[in-house]
PDB file of C-alpha atoms in Angstrom:
ATOM      1  CA  UNK W  25       4.869 -45.588 -42.765  1.00 90.00           C
ATOM      2  CA  UNK W  26       4.049 -47.827 -45.574  1.00 93.00           C
ATOM      3  CA  UNK W  27       1.363 -47.530 -48.189  1.00 95.00           C
ATOM      4  CA  UNK W  28       0.601 -51.039 -49.676  1.00 95.00           C
ATOM      5  CA  UNK W  29      -1.639 -51.246 -52.782  1.00 95.00           C
ATOM      6  CA  UNK W  30      -3.165 -54.267 -54.541  1.00 94.00           C
ATOM      7  CA  UNK W  31      -6.026 -54.829 -57.042  1.00 95.00           C
ATOM      8  CA  UNK W  32      -4.440 -53.519 -60.142  1.00 93.00           C
ATOM      9  CA  UNK W  33      -4.627 -55.378 -63.573  1.00 96.00           C
ATOM     10  CA  UNK W  34      -6.096 -55.528 -66.901  1.00 97.00           C
ATOM     11  CA  UNK W  35      -9.718 -55.574 -67.928  1.00 97.00           C
ATOM     12  CA  UNK W  36     -11.958 -54.780 -71.013  1.00 98.00           C
ATOM     13  CA  UNK W  37     -13.897 -51.287 -71.485  1.00 98.00           C
ATOM     14  CA  UNK W  38     -17.264 -51.502 -69.309  1.00 98.00           C
ATOM     15  CA  UNK W  39     -15.299 -53.596 -66.774  1.00 98.00           C
ATOM     16  CA  UNK W  40     -14.796 -53.259 -62.866  1.00 98.00           C
ATOM     17  CA  UNK W  41     -11.872 -53.388 -60.941  1.00 98.00           C
ATOM     18  CA  UNK W  42     -11.348 -52.495 -56.961  1.00 98.00           C
ATOM     19  CA  UNK W  43      -7.874 -51.335 -55.668  1.00 98.00           C
ATOM     20  CA  UNK W  44      -7.268 -51.214 -52.082  1.00 97.00           C
ATOM     21  CA  UNK W  45      -4.385 -49.640 -50.044  1.00 97.00           C
ATOM     22  CA  UNK W  46      -3.405 -50.086 -46.481  1.00 95.00           C
ATOM     23  CA  UNK W  47      -1.492 -47.733 -44.567  1.00 93.00           C
ATOM     24  CA  UNK W  48       0.757 -48.993 -41.560  1.00 90.00           C
ATOM     25  CA  UNK W  49       3.356 -47.735 -39.153  1.00 90.00           C
ATOM     26  CA  UNK W  50       3.665 -45.408 -36.126  1.00 86.00           C
ATOM     27  CA  UNK W  51       0.749 -43.041 -37.137  1.00 86.00           C
ATOM     28  CA  UNK W  52      -0.652 -39.977 -34.900  1.00 86.00           C
ATOM     29  CA  UNK W  53      -3.448 -39.021 -37.336  1.00 88.00           C
ATOM     30  CA  UNK W  54      -4.326 -39.725 -40.839  1.00 87.00           C
ATOM     31  CA  UNK W  55      -5.735 -36.306 -42.454  1.00 90.00           C
ATOM     32  CA  UNK W  56      -6.708 -38.067 -45.759  1.00 92.00           C
ATOM     33  CA  UNK W  57      -6.207 -40.952 -47.952  1.00 94.00           C
ATOM     34  CA  UNK W  58      -6.726 -41.224 -51.809  1.00 96.00           C
ATOM     35  CA  UNK W  59      -5.892 -42.291 -55.248  1.00 98.00           C
ATOM     36  CA  UNK W  60      -4.090 -40.349 -57.970  1.00 98.00           C
ATOM     37  CA  UNK W  61      -3.169 -41.766 -61.356  1.00 98.00           C
ATOM     38  CA  UNK W  62      -0.404 -41.261 -63.957  1.00 98.00           C
ATOM     39  CA  UNK W  63      -0.210 -41.852 -67.616  1.00 97.00           C
ATOM     40  CA  UNK W  64       3.754 -41.833 -69.011  1.00 93.00           C
ATOM     41  CA  UNK W  65       4.767 -38.215 -70.099  1.00 93.00           C
ATOM     42  CA  UNK W  66       1.792 -36.686 -68.127  1.00 95.00           C
ATOM     43  CA  UNK W  67       1.340 -35.304 -64.603  1.00 97.00           C
ATOM     44  CA  UNK W  68       0.017 -37.265 -61.737  1.00 97.00           C
ATOM     45  CA  UNK W  69      -3.621 -36.228 -61.131  1.00 97.00           C
ATOM     46  CA  UNK W  70      -5.844 -36.794 -58.500  1.00 98.00           C
ATOM     47  CA  UNK W  71      -8.463 -39.491 -59.284  1.00 98.00           C
ATOM     48  CA  UNK W  72     -10.407 -39.332 -55.419  1.00 98.00           C
ATOM     49  CA  UNK W  73      -9.666 -38.690 -52.284  1.00 96.00           C
ATOM     50  CA  UNK W  74     -11.335 -39.205 -48.832  1.00 94.00           C
ATOM     51  CA  UNK W  75     -10.732 -36.941 -45.502  1.00 91.00           C
ATOM     52  CA  UNK W  76     -11.061 -37.792 -41.752  1.00 83.00           C
ATOM     53  CA  UNK W  77     -14.189 -35.894 -41.409  1.00 85.00           C
ATOM     54  CA  UNK W  78     -15.813 -38.161 -43.895  1.00 85.00           C
ATOM     55  CA  UNK W  79     -15.961 -35.827 -46.835  1.00 93.00           C
ATOM     56  CA  UNK W  80     -15.008 -37.229 -50.487  1.00 96.00           C
ATOM     57  CA  UNK W  81     -13.773 -35.537 -53.877  1.00 96.00           C
ATOM     58  CA  UNK W  82     -13.751 -37.028 -57.168  1.00 98.00           C
ATOM     59  CA  UNK W  83     -11.923 -35.967 -60.485  1.00 98.00           C
ATOM     60  CA  UNK W  84     -14.706 -34.804 -63.258  1.00 97.00           C
ATOM     61  CA  UNK W  85     -13.660 -37.596 -65.488  1.00 97.00           C
ATOM     62  CA  UNK W  86     -14.436 -40.432 -62.728  1.00 98.00           C
ATOM     63  CA  UNK W  87     -17.420 -39.140 -61.015  1.00 97.00           C
ATOM     64  CA  UNK W  88     -20.281 -41.254 -60.889  1.00 97.00           C
ATOM     65  CA  UNK W  89     -18.345 -44.006 -62.248  1.00 98.00           C
ATOM     66  CA  UNK W  90     -15.472 -44.467 -59.279  1.00 98.00           C
ATOM     67  CA  UNK W  91     -16.265 -44.711 -55.738  1.00 98.00           C
ATOM     68  CA  UNK W  92     -13.811 -44.002 -52.737  1.00 97.00           C
ATOM     69  CA  UNK W  93     -14.576 -45.566 -49.219  1.00 95.00           C
ATOM     70  CA  UNK W  94     -12.559 -46.621 -46.300  1.00 92.00           C
ATOM     71  CA  UNK W  95     -12.838 -49.420 -43.669  1.00 88.00           C
ATOM     72  CA  UNK W  96     -13.755 -48.616 -40.137  1.00 80.00           C
ATOM     73  CA  UNK W  97     -10.602 -48.076 -38.678  1.00 81.00           C
ATOM     74  CA  UNK W  98      -9.388 -45.504 -41.588  1.00 78.00           C
ATOM     75  CA  UNK W  99      -6.385 -47.167 -42.348  1.00 88.00           C
ATOM     76  CA  UNK W 100      -7.537 -48.837 -45.478  1.00 93.00           C
ATOM     77  CA  UNK W 101      -9.019 -47.102 -48.638  1.00 95.00           C
ATOM     78  CA  UNK W 102     -10.401 -48.548 -51.354  1.00 97.00           C
ATOM     79  CA  UNK W 103     -11.346 -47.449 -55.199  1.00 98.00           C
ATOM     80  CA  UNK W 104     -14.255 -49.117 -56.507  1.00 98.00           C
ATOM     81  CA  UNK W 105     -14.061 -48.495 -60.652  1.00 98.00           C
ATOM     82  CA  UNK W 106     -16.907 -49.074 -62.578  1.00 98.00           C
ATOM     83  CA  UNK W 107     -17.513 -48.933 -66.394  1.00 98.00           C
ATOM     84  CA  UNK W 108     -13.718 -48.387 -67.373  1.00 98.00           C
ATOM     85  CA  UNK W 109     -12.531 -46.965 -70.295  1.00 98.00           C
ATOM     86  CA  UNK W 110      -9.161 -46.848 -72.058  1.00 97.00           C
ATOM     87  CA  UNK W 111      -8.953 -43.321 -70.639  1.00 97.00           C
ATOM     88  CA  UNK W 112      -8.472 -44.819 -67.295  1.00 98.00           C
ATOM     89  CA  UNK W 113      -5.262 -46.862 -68.314  1.00 98.00           C
ATOM     90  CA  UNK W 114      -2.672 -45.636 -65.872  1.00 98.00           C
ATOM     91  CA  UNK W 115      -0.664 -46.224 -63.109  1.00 98.00           C
ATOM     92  CA  UNK W 116      -2.661 -45.571 -59.806  1.00 98.00           C
ATOM     93  CA  UNK W 117      -0.739 -44.464 -56.510  1.00 98.00           C
ATOM     94  CA  UNK W 118      -1.893 -44.461 -53.129  1.00 97.00           C
ATOM     95  CA  UNK W 119      -1.608 -41.354 -51.292  1.00 97.00           C
ATOM     96  CA  UNK W 120      -1.877 -40.185 -47.634  1.00 95.00           C
ATOM     97  CA  UNK W 121      -1.368 -37.026 -45.829  1.00 94.00           C
ATOM     98  CA  UNK W 122      -0.604 -38.107 -42.021  1.00 91.00           C
ATOM     99  CA  UNK W 123       1.179 -37.354 -38.955  1.00 90.00           C
ATOM    100  CA  UNK W 124       3.635 -39.755 -37.687  1.00 88.00           C
ATOM    101  CA  UNK W 125       6.441 -40.312 -35.301  1.00 86.00           C
ATOM    102  CA  UNK W 126       8.901 -39.462 -38.435  1.00 83.00           C
ATOM    103  CA  UNK W 127       6.739 -36.581 -39.640  1.00 86.00           C
ATOM    104  CA  UNK W 128       5.014 -34.941 -36.500  1.00 87.00           C
ATOM    105  CA  UNK W 129       4.126 -31.831 -38.671  1.00 89.00           C
ATOM    106  CA  UNK W 130       2.495 -33.860 -41.629  1.00 89.00           C
ATOM    107  CA  UNK W 131       3.574 -35.192 -44.649  1.00 92.00           C
ATOM    108  CA  UNK W 132       2.672 -36.998 -48.320  1.00 94.00           C
ATOM    109  CA  UNK W 133       3.263 -40.695 -48.462  1.00 95.00           C
ATOM    110  CA  UNK W 134       2.858 -42.234 -51.554  1.00 96.00           C
ATOM    111  CA  UNK W 135       2.381 -46.155 -52.313  1.00 97.00           C
ATOM    112  CA  UNK W 136       4.764 -47.680 -55.173  1.00 96.00           C
ATOM    113  CA  UNK W 137       1.929 -47.914 -57.736  1.00 96.00           C
ATOM    114  CA  UNK W 138      -0.602 -50.490 -59.462  1.00 97.00           C
ATOM    115  CA  UNK W 139      -1.326 -50.894 -63.243  1.00 97.00           C
ATOM    116  CA  UNK W 140      -4.543 -50.457 -64.356  1.00 98.00           C
ATOM    117  CA  UNK W 141      -4.805 -51.428 -68.269  1.00 98.00           C
ATOM    118  CA  UNK W 142      -8.223 -51.018 -70.049  1.00 98.00           C
ATOM    119  CA  UNK W 143      -8.110 -52.633 -73.058  1.00 97.00           C
ATOM    120  CA  UNK W 144     -10.246 -54.940 -75.642  1.00 94.00           C
TER     121      UNK W 144
END
C-alpha cells in the first residue's frame, strides 16, 4: 500500500494551495482518508478527514478555510486550502485507515509528507 502526496509549496499569506494524495495497492476497504500536519517540535495534528460514508471532520483552526474532498473512486483525497496564514506552515501528511491484503484487520498508513510554507 502506498500513499503519494503532491501539491505542497510556498505561498504568500492569503493565498491558496491544493494538496492531493492517491492511495494504491491491494486494498479491501478504505475506511477513511485525511490530512494531518506537523510543525517541528510539536505533535502531529489532524487537519481534516473524510470517512467512507461521506462525513467530514475539520480542525477548528481550519474550518471554513480548508475543504476536503475525494474522487469518485475514493482513492484520492484532496485538501483545498484557502486564505492561508503563516500558522498553517507545516509538513502535511496524508493518512488513511484501510483494510488490505497485508493488514486484513485494518491499519493506519501515512504518506511521506509535503511541506507547505506560508510566508511573505
